[in-house]
Amino acid sequence: MYSAPLRKEDLLELKREIKQTIMSEMEEAAFKKRDKDEISGQMTLEMTDASKQLPQVSIPEESDGTDSLYIKGHKLKKSDGKSTFVREGYAERISQMLEKCNAQLLSMKRDCDGYRLVDDIDMLVQPLTRLHGIISDYLEEQEKVSLEVRENLLDFYFKLSHFLDIYERQDENYVKYTRMCEDGSFELKLFCVNPRENLKECMLRGRSTILFSATFLPIQYYKNLLGGEKEDYEVYAHSVFDPEKRTILIAGDVTSKFTRRSREEYYNIARYIHEVVKNRHGNYMVFFPSYSFMEHIYEIYEQYFMTEEEECLVQQESMNEKEREYFLNRFRGNEDCDLQSLIGMEIEEEEEQTLIGFCVLGGIFGEGIDLKKDSLIGVIVVGTGLPQVSCEREILKDYFDDNGENGFDYSYRYPGMNKVLQAAGRVIRTAEDVGIIVLLDERFRQYSYRRMFPREWEQVVPVTVDTVAKKVERFWDAWLWQQR
């Protein structure tokens, strides 16, 4: 919202569309003139060959802004275009300004290797501002013909407006950088590394603001980023949930660290899943740091540990709404339906099954879903949820380091733990729910992570792959004994 990208390829694509529009209207005008000359019997050799004389436009991928809109000898006249866009010269002026903007971006691209921080972009902003003005003038015109390029111009106009608006409001909380994207495109971005002042400005428009979340931990981190002041209230609501209905187990002998990733480590994590779920039939979700990591574990689990009484569902990278609902409904079943009371007769229960959902941290099943009562009795979180290293993460890290904060915390650890807490929160949704939370990573035993645990997580139990099954069994036995 408070950041603004500008892609070089967007300018080039718009330029192509404008030239295609001009060519189309020039060709139409030329053929109309040819037909008129044929009817009057005055067709000349020049007009017979008119189509050959039409300008052949080619657009180099790396234009430096000097390529001309028209080939010499084919200057467009006002009467040549049927649209206001072409006839009144808007197409020519917009295309010329696009060339100037593209030339500045090309110069930045030549200096960029991966990503690069930039200090001054005034030489680009000047033609961008002029381009914005010309497009604005054209969009105020009433166009009598339908032009596809007009819709694309409108989309580009909104993006450009946002970019120039952010440029005007940028301060010490912004960083400007260029980067080569994975798809080969080139981007300039005004990156808001600290949204504090922008959010504060919005909140001051009202009399008061209440921000609510179960994962505002650590609170000072969120208070700082979300525009809070020292005197603002911090309310930690006491949980009404009975801690005896939940156990939290922390493994100290596995990790998701890149330096430790191996088939042996994957096997140990898969074995952990097996040891946790084998003691009680029910529905479980296992959250992984990435799709690749998840696939490695699932392959081993399926090969060595999966039983006939178990079924596994695996989250896919792109799932439509129907597929998401199917996934969740397999867990929900008929959670609010007491069929035995409804039909007034005893029901012969089928053999119990175990359903395991393999999911990704921070994904569509990691937050915002309610699986109450027996819909979910256990969550296993693999890894600390640290985001992958990227240019923006590194820019954030350097920014907060330079401002006296722990940059790694702000850029990686806090966002990662937020995903962990969100995922763990799926198992306990009501005061009546019962379940287990298992954190599989030795780093969860470190103070730097333990200090971010909710207050309700005071009682945590350390386990190993050899002892976890016994701890899980004791929890469920104790709970079942209380129910008698």
XYZ file of C-alpha atoms in Angstrom:
484
model
C 0.000 0.000 0.000
C 2.719 2.467 0.977
C 5.316 1.110 -1.435
C 5.262 1.750 -5.183
C 6.945 -0.218 -8.000
C 7.614 0.939 -11.559
C 8.402 -1.764 -14.125
C 10.364 -0.920 -17.245
C 8.472 -3.591 -19.182
C 5.146 -1.841 -18.468
C 6.409 1.242 -20.267
C 7.653 -0.780 -23.234
C 4.380 -2.705 -23.526
C 2.321 0.486 -23.456
C 4.590 1.974 -26.098
C 4.036 -1.054 -28.345
C 0.278 -0.780 -27.973
C 0.339 2.905 -28.867
C 2.381 2.267 -32.007
C 0.086 -0.562 -33.007
C -2.900 1.752 -32.599
C -1.232 4.412 -34.762
C -0.305 1.877 -37.440
C -3.831 0.486 -37.517
C -5.379 3.911 -38.008
C -2.778 4.925 -40.631
C -3.424 1.736 -42.594
C -7.168 2.290 -42.444
C -6.761 5.877 -43.643
C -4.465 4.788 -46.481
C -6.840 2.067 -47.702
C -9.797 4.428 -47.599
C -7.880 6.883 -49.737
C -6.895 4.102 -52.153
C -10.509 2.942 -52.495
C -11.611 6.513 -53.144
C -8.991 6.933 -55.872
C -10.017 3.642 -57.505
C -13.626 4.748 -57.684
C -12.721 8.116 -59.223
C -10.348 6.474 -61.709
C -7.432 8.539 -60.382
C -5.431 5.831 -58.724
C -1.730 6.576 -59.016
C 1.274 4.301 -58.795
C 2.102 5.863 -55.450
C -1.254 4.887 -53.908
C -1.243 1.449 -55.537
C 1.902 0.825 -53.560
C 0.585 2.600 -50.463
C 0.673 -0.410 -48.203
C 4.361 -0.883 -48.983
C 5.086 2.722 -48.112
C 3.411 2.525 -44.707
C 5.947 2.839 -41.908
C 7.169 -0.492 -40.583
C 7.609 -0.006 -36.866
C 9.995 -2.157 -34.881
C 10.587 -1.605 -31.194
C 13.939 -2.641 -29.773
C 13.781 -4.371 -26.405
C 16.386 -1.999 -25.001
C 15.360 1.373 -26.394
C 17.477 4.298 -25.183
C 14.748 6.825 -25.967
C 16.084 7.970 -29.334
C 14.054 5.677 -31.596
C 11.558 7.749 -33.558
C 7.845 7.152 -33.515
C 7.624 7.587 -37.289
C 9.901 6.666 -40.130
C 11.069 9.673 -42.107
C 8.565 10.752 -44.728
C 5.510 9.495 -42.823
C 4.676 12.274 -40.411
C 1.118 11.773 -39.186
C -1.360 14.486 -40.070
C -4.222 15.502 -37.813
C -6.735 14.272 -40.352
C -5.140 10.796 -40.533
C -6.575 9.398 -37.289
C -10.151 8.484 -36.570
C -9.616 8.538 -32.782
C -8.970 11.599 -30.671
C -5.988 9.727 -29.282
C -4.208 9.656 -32.650
C -5.799 12.614 -34.440
C -5.025 15.164 -31.716
C -1.445 14.020 -31.213
C -1.812 12.421 -27.793
C -0.407 9.137 -29.070
C 2.729 10.823 -30.372
C 3.359 12.876 -27.227
C 2.734 9.978 -24.848
C 5.008 7.703 -26.862
C 7.788 10.277 -26.857
C 7.566 10.701 -23.070
C 7.567 6.928 -22.635
C 10.820 6.845 -24.608
C 12.403 9.416 -22.307
C 11.292 7.542 -19.193
C 12.517 4.274 -20.636
C 15.921 5.821 -21.373
C 16.328 6.752 -17.695
C 15.294 3.283 -16.543
C 17.667 1.701 -19.037
C 20.516 3.735 -17.559
C 19.607 2.476 -14.076
C 19.373 -1.084 -15.354
C 22.917 -0.973 -16.706
C 24.181 -0.136 -13.203
C 22.111 -2.823 -11.456
C 23.447 -6.261 -10.642
C 20.817 -8.163 -8.667
C 19.544 -5.182 -6.707
C 20.938 -1.736 -5.990
C 20.005 1.118 -3.679
C 19.614 4.450 -5.460
C 19.681 7.937 -3.960
C 18.303 10.242 -6.637
C 15.622 9.562 -9.245
C 14.751 13.177 -10.109
C 15.913 12.720 -13.716
C 13.254 10.024 -14.088
C 10.524 11.741 -12.091
C 10.568 14.817 -14.369
C 9.492 12.957 -17.544
C 7.179 10.740 -15.470
C 5.374 13.840 -14.218
C 5.027 15.208 -17.749
C 3.803 11.791 -18.948
C 1.232 11.735 -16.148
C -0.045 15.157 -17.220
C -0.426 14.209 -20.891
C -2.277 10.984 -20.070
C -4.523 12.910 -17.687
C -5.367 15.432 -20.416
C -6.223 12.658 -22.857
C -8.397 10.739 -20.390
C -10.480 13.883 -19.922
C -11.281 13.826 -23.632
C -14.457 12.138 -24.882
C -13.347 9.374 -27.227
C -15.917 8.547 -29.933
C -14.362 5.205 -30.891
C -13.598 2.188 -28.745
C -9.868 1.873 -28.081
C -8.298 -1.003 -26.183
C -5.263 1.130 -25.525
C -7.411 3.625 -23.598
C -8.262 1.003 -20.963
C -4.603 0.069 -20.640
C -3.669 3.726 -20.408
C -6.128 4.132 -17.564
C -4.598 1.204 -15.652
C -1.124 2.580 -16.224
C -2.289 6.062 -15.186
C -3.449 4.777 -11.790
C -0.144 2.952 -11.222
C 1.801 6.055 -12.213
C -0.359 8.262 -9.980
C 0.372 5.972 -7.038
C 4.101 6.007 -7.778
C 4.265 9.817 -7.973
C 2.133 10.158 -4.826
C 4.497 7.898 -2.882
C 7.468 9.810 -4.311
C 6.072 13.027 -2.846
C 5.488 11.530 0.602
C 8.731 9.541 0.938
C 10.947 10.370 3.914
C 13.592 8.648 6.040
C 11.259 5.660 6.312
C 11.675 4.903 2.604
C 14.365 3.250 0.539
C 14.658 3.492 -3.243
C 16.106 0.490 -5.029
C 16.280 -1.181 -8.421
C 16.329 -4.904 -9.040
C 16.362 -7.549 -11.731
C 13.271 -9.699 -11.147
C 13.176 -13.470 -11.531
C 11.106 -13.200 -14.717
C 13.803 -11.019 -16.324
C 11.967 -7.731 -15.889
C 13.520 -4.615 -14.358
C 11.893 -2.718 -11.515
C 12.378 0.510 -9.615
C 10.659 0.505 -6.226
C 9.925 3.103 -3.577
C 9.994 0.731 -0.612
C 8.371 1.697 2.687
C 10.633 -0.012 5.231
C 8.791 1.458 8.222
C 5.051 2.225 7.818
C 4.830 3.864 11.245
C 4.357 7.480 10.133
C 1.938 6.627 7.326
C -0.250 4.539 9.615
C -0.054 7.156 12.356
C -1.272 9.789 9.916
C -4.294 7.661 9.055
C -5.142 6.856 12.672
C -4.950 10.503 13.739
C -7.887 11.231 11.447
C -10.132 9.476 13.959
C -10.779 9.997 17.650
C -9.341 6.634 18.619
C -7.992 3.430 17.108
C -8.151 -0.124 18.428
C -5.839 -2.734 16.939
C -6.651 -6.319 17.830
C -4.834 -9.572 17.174
C -3.911 -12.721 19.060
C -0.388 -12.589 17.589
C 0.814 -9.057 18.424
C 3.996 -10.513 19.890
C 6.360 -9.011 20.820
C 4.055 -6.086 21.487
C 6.722 -3.356 21.277
C 7.670 -4.473 17.776
C 4.097 -4.110 16.538
C 3.486 -0.959 18.558
C 6.462 0.694 16.896
C 5.621 -0.384 13.336
C 1.889 0.333 13.601
C 2.272 3.937 14.741
C 1.718 3.605 18.487
C 3.118 5.986 21.095
C 4.674 5.141 24.466
C 1.607 6.361 26.351
C -0.803 4.250 24.310
C -2.465 1.384 26.154
C -1.320 -2.193 25.683
C -3.975 -4.693 26.767
C -3.127 -8.371 27.065
C -6.443 -10.188 27.455
C -6.397 -13.108 29.850
C -7.241 -16.406 28.182
C -10.274 -18.273 29.497
C -8.931 -21.505 28.062
C -8.004 -24.247 30.532
C -4.284 -24.993 30.001
C -4.920 -28.589 31.089
C -6.733 -29.115 27.797
C -3.592 -28.514 25.800
C 0.017 -29.618 25.848
C 2.934 -27.943 24.068
C 5.877 -30.142 23.125
C 9.197 -28.788 21.833
C 11.664 -31.013 19.999
C 15.357 -30.493 20.602
C 16.828 -32.959 18.134
C 15.549 -31.796 14.724
C 15.627 -28.525 12.814
C 14.688 -26.967 9.480
C 17.981 -25.090 9.132
C 19.373 -25.159 5.603
C 22.739 -26.387 6.862
C 21.097 -29.459 8.410
C 18.722 -30.411 5.636
C 19.359 -33.973 4.555
C 17.440 -37.202 4.027
C 18.312 -38.264 7.556
C 16.835 -35.053 8.985
C 13.735 -35.426 6.812
C 13.333 -38.990 8.058
C 13.538 -37.906 11.705
C 10.870 -35.223 11.156
C 8.613 -37.746 9.400
C 9.119 -40.124 12.309
C 8.125 -37.338 14.732
C 4.822 -36.952 12.880
C 4.220 -40.680 13.130
C 5.050 -40.798 16.845
C 2.647 -37.921 17.558
C -0.390 -39.162 15.628
C -0.178 -42.896 16.396
C -1.532 -42.573 19.942
C -4.914 -41.098 19.096
C -7.044 -41.227 15.975
C -8.217 -37.846 14.778
C -7.420 -34.895 12.551
C -3.984 -33.285 12.505
C -2.299 -30.522 10.540
C 1.442 -30.327 9.935
C 2.907 -26.992 8.810
C 6.183 -26.714 6.899
C 8.414 -23.747 5.955
C 8.069 -24.337 2.189
C 6.434 -26.551 -0.426
C 9.754 -28.171 -1.258
C 10.432 -29.061 2.367
C 6.888 -30.399 2.747
C 7.220 -32.625 -0.315
C 10.447 -34.177 0.998
C 8.812 -35.056 4.325
C 5.605 -36.316 2.746
C 7.518 -38.625 0.406
C 9.349 -40.226 3.325
C 6.270 -40.374 5.549
C 4.269 -42.100 2.833
C 7.059 -44.570 2.195
C 7.977 -45.541 5.782
C 5.220 -44.564 8.222
C 1.791 -44.206 6.642
C -0.707 -46.882 7.720
C -3.997 -48.124 6.299
C -5.841 -46.231 9.038
C -4.367 -42.920 7.908
C -5.138 -40.535 5.076
C -3.000 -37.596 4.057
C -4.084 -34.399 2.297
C -1.377 -32.237 0.752
C -1.762 -28.522 0.117
C -1.017 -27.591 -3.504
C 0.729 -24.408 -4.597
C -2.306 -23.098 -6.458
C -5.702 -24.183 -5.178
C -8.977 -22.698 -6.360
C -11.882 -21.984 -4.014
C -13.510 -25.363 -4.628
C -10.293 -27.236 -3.834
C -9.758 -25.217 -0.652
C -13.273 -25.919 0.555
C -12.874 -29.628 -0.170
C -9.642 -29.682 1.835
C -11.226 -27.980 4.864
C -14.487 -29.919 4.693
C -12.572 -33.171 5.000
C -11.541 -31.945 8.454
C -14.865 -30.448 9.422
C -17.064 -33.375 8.513
C -20.439 -32.795 10.222
C -19.024 -31.120 13.336
C -22.343 -29.530 14.393
C -24.542 -32.503 13.614
C -25.557 -35.053 16.320
C -26.845 -37.693 13.917
C -27.769 -40.182 16.645
C -30.117 -37.682 18.328
C -31.414 -36.515 14.986
C -32.601 -39.921 13.793
C -33.480 -41.266 17.264
C -31.553 -44.520 17.057
C -28.149 -45.885 17.856
C -25.506 -45.723 15.164
C -22.835 -48.320 14.669
C -19.589 -46.397 14.634
C -17.087 -47.069 11.883
C -13.469 -47.803 12.641
C -11.680 -44.592 13.576
C -9.398 -42.993 11.023
C -6.597 -40.443 11.191
C -6.473 -37.533 8.766
C -3.226 -35.583 8.360
C -3.063 -32.331 6.445
C 0.344 -31.369 5.074
C 0.321 -27.549 4.810
C 2.654 -24.569 4.397
C 3.335 -21.950 7.073
C 1.802 -18.607 6.205
C -0.419 -20.193 3.585
C -4.174 -20.328 3.147
C -4.642 -22.920 5.916
C -2.253 -21.314 8.401
C -4.625 -18.573 9.554
C -8.229 -17.433 9.402
C -9.801 -20.904 9.537
C -11.905 -22.369 12.354
C -11.668 -26.110 12.969
C -13.529 -26.587 16.243
C -13.821 -29.526 18.638
C -12.706 -32.805 17.028
C -12.213 -31.189 13.606
C -8.593 -30.702 14.654
C -6.886 -32.241 17.692
C -3.256 -31.557 16.906
C -0.926 -29.163 15.107
C 2.712 -29.854 14.333
C 4.849 -26.888 13.263
C 8.110 -27.701 11.508
C 10.630 -24.864 11.639
C 10.595 -21.294 12.917
C 8.868 -19.823 9.844
C 11.765 -17.535 8.896
C 11.097 -15.867 5.521
C 13.437 -16.701 2.674
C 16.367 -14.359 2.165
C 15.490 -11.684 -0.406
C 16.601 -8.206 -1.359
C 13.745 -6.564 0.556
C 14.404 -8.650 3.669
C 18.056 -7.627 3.545
C 17.121 -3.972 2.995
C 14.831 -4.142 6.044
C 17.566 -5.793 8.092
C 20.116 -3.110 7.206
C 17.618 -0.306 7.840
C 16.771 -1.403 11.389
C 20.405 -2.256 12.155
C 21.337 1.298 11.179
C 18.570 2.629 13.448
C 19.787 0.837 16.552
C 17.401 -2.136 16.409
C 18.082 -5.828 15.837
C 17.627 -5.990 12.074
C 17.421 -9.785 11.982
C 14.549 -9.718 14.468
C 12.576 -7.153 12.487
C 13.210 -8.676 9.085
C 13.145 -12.407 9.802
C 12.510 -13.641 13.357
C 9.378 -11.653 14.253
C 7.543 -12.291 10.943
C 8.521 -15.972 11.181
C 7.204 -16.406 14.702
C 3.980 -14.661 13.717
C 3.359 -17.460 11.207
C 4.207 -20.091 13.829
C 1.733 -18.621 16.337
C -0.950 -18.350 13.671
C -0.526 -22.000 12.704
C -0.422 -23.210 16.311
C -3.623 -21.282 16.999
C -5.602 -23.453 14.582
C -5.953 -26.271 17.138
C -7.571 -24.267 19.956
C -10.535 -22.232 18.750
C -13.012 -22.470 21.668
C -12.899 -22.993 25.440
C -14.094 -26.585 24.901
C -11.381 -27.614 22.443
C -8.673 -30.083 23.388
C -5.442 -30.641 21.512
C -1.686 -30.781 21.263
C 0.874 -28.397 19.768
C 4.251 -29.770 18.717
C 7.093 -27.441 17.684
C 9.756 -29.278 15.714
C 12.934 -27.227 15.760
C 15.716 -26.995 18.308
C 15.697 -23.197 17.963
C 12.378 -23.017 19.827
C 14.344 -23.831 22.982
C 16.462 -20.689 22.592
C 15.594 -17.599 24.610
C 15.404 -15.453 21.444
C 12.347 -17.505 20.422
C 10.934 -18.448 23.836
C 10.564 -14.768 24.756
C 8.044 -14.438 21.929
C 5.792 -17.200 23.217
C 2.341 -16.147 24.500
C 1.945 -15.989 28.283
C -0.325 -19.025 28.077
C 2.622 -21.082 26.860
C 4.370 -21.102 30.225
C 4.249 -24.874 30.535
C 6.154 -26.412 27.633
C 7.518 -29.934 27.558
C 10.876 -30.790 25.946
C 10.868 -34.004 23.925
C 12.998 -36.086 21.615
C 11.926 -38.384 18.816
C 12.265 -41.322 21.233
C 10.193 -39.755 24.052
C 7.502 -37.755 22.237
C 5.088 -40.689 21.861
C 5.068 -41.340 25.606
C 4.425 -37.627 26.351
C 1.529 -37.538 23.903
C 0.083 -40.749 25.324
C 0.221 -39.375 28.882
C -1.606 -36.216 27.842
C -4.453 -38.057 26.175
C -4.715 -40.624 28.989
C -4.917 -37.834 31.559
C -7.596 -36.079 29.573
C -9.668 -39.221 29.057
C -9.396 -40.006 32.784
C -10.840 -36.577 33.621
C -13.787 -37.274 31.333
C -14.863 -40.388 33.243
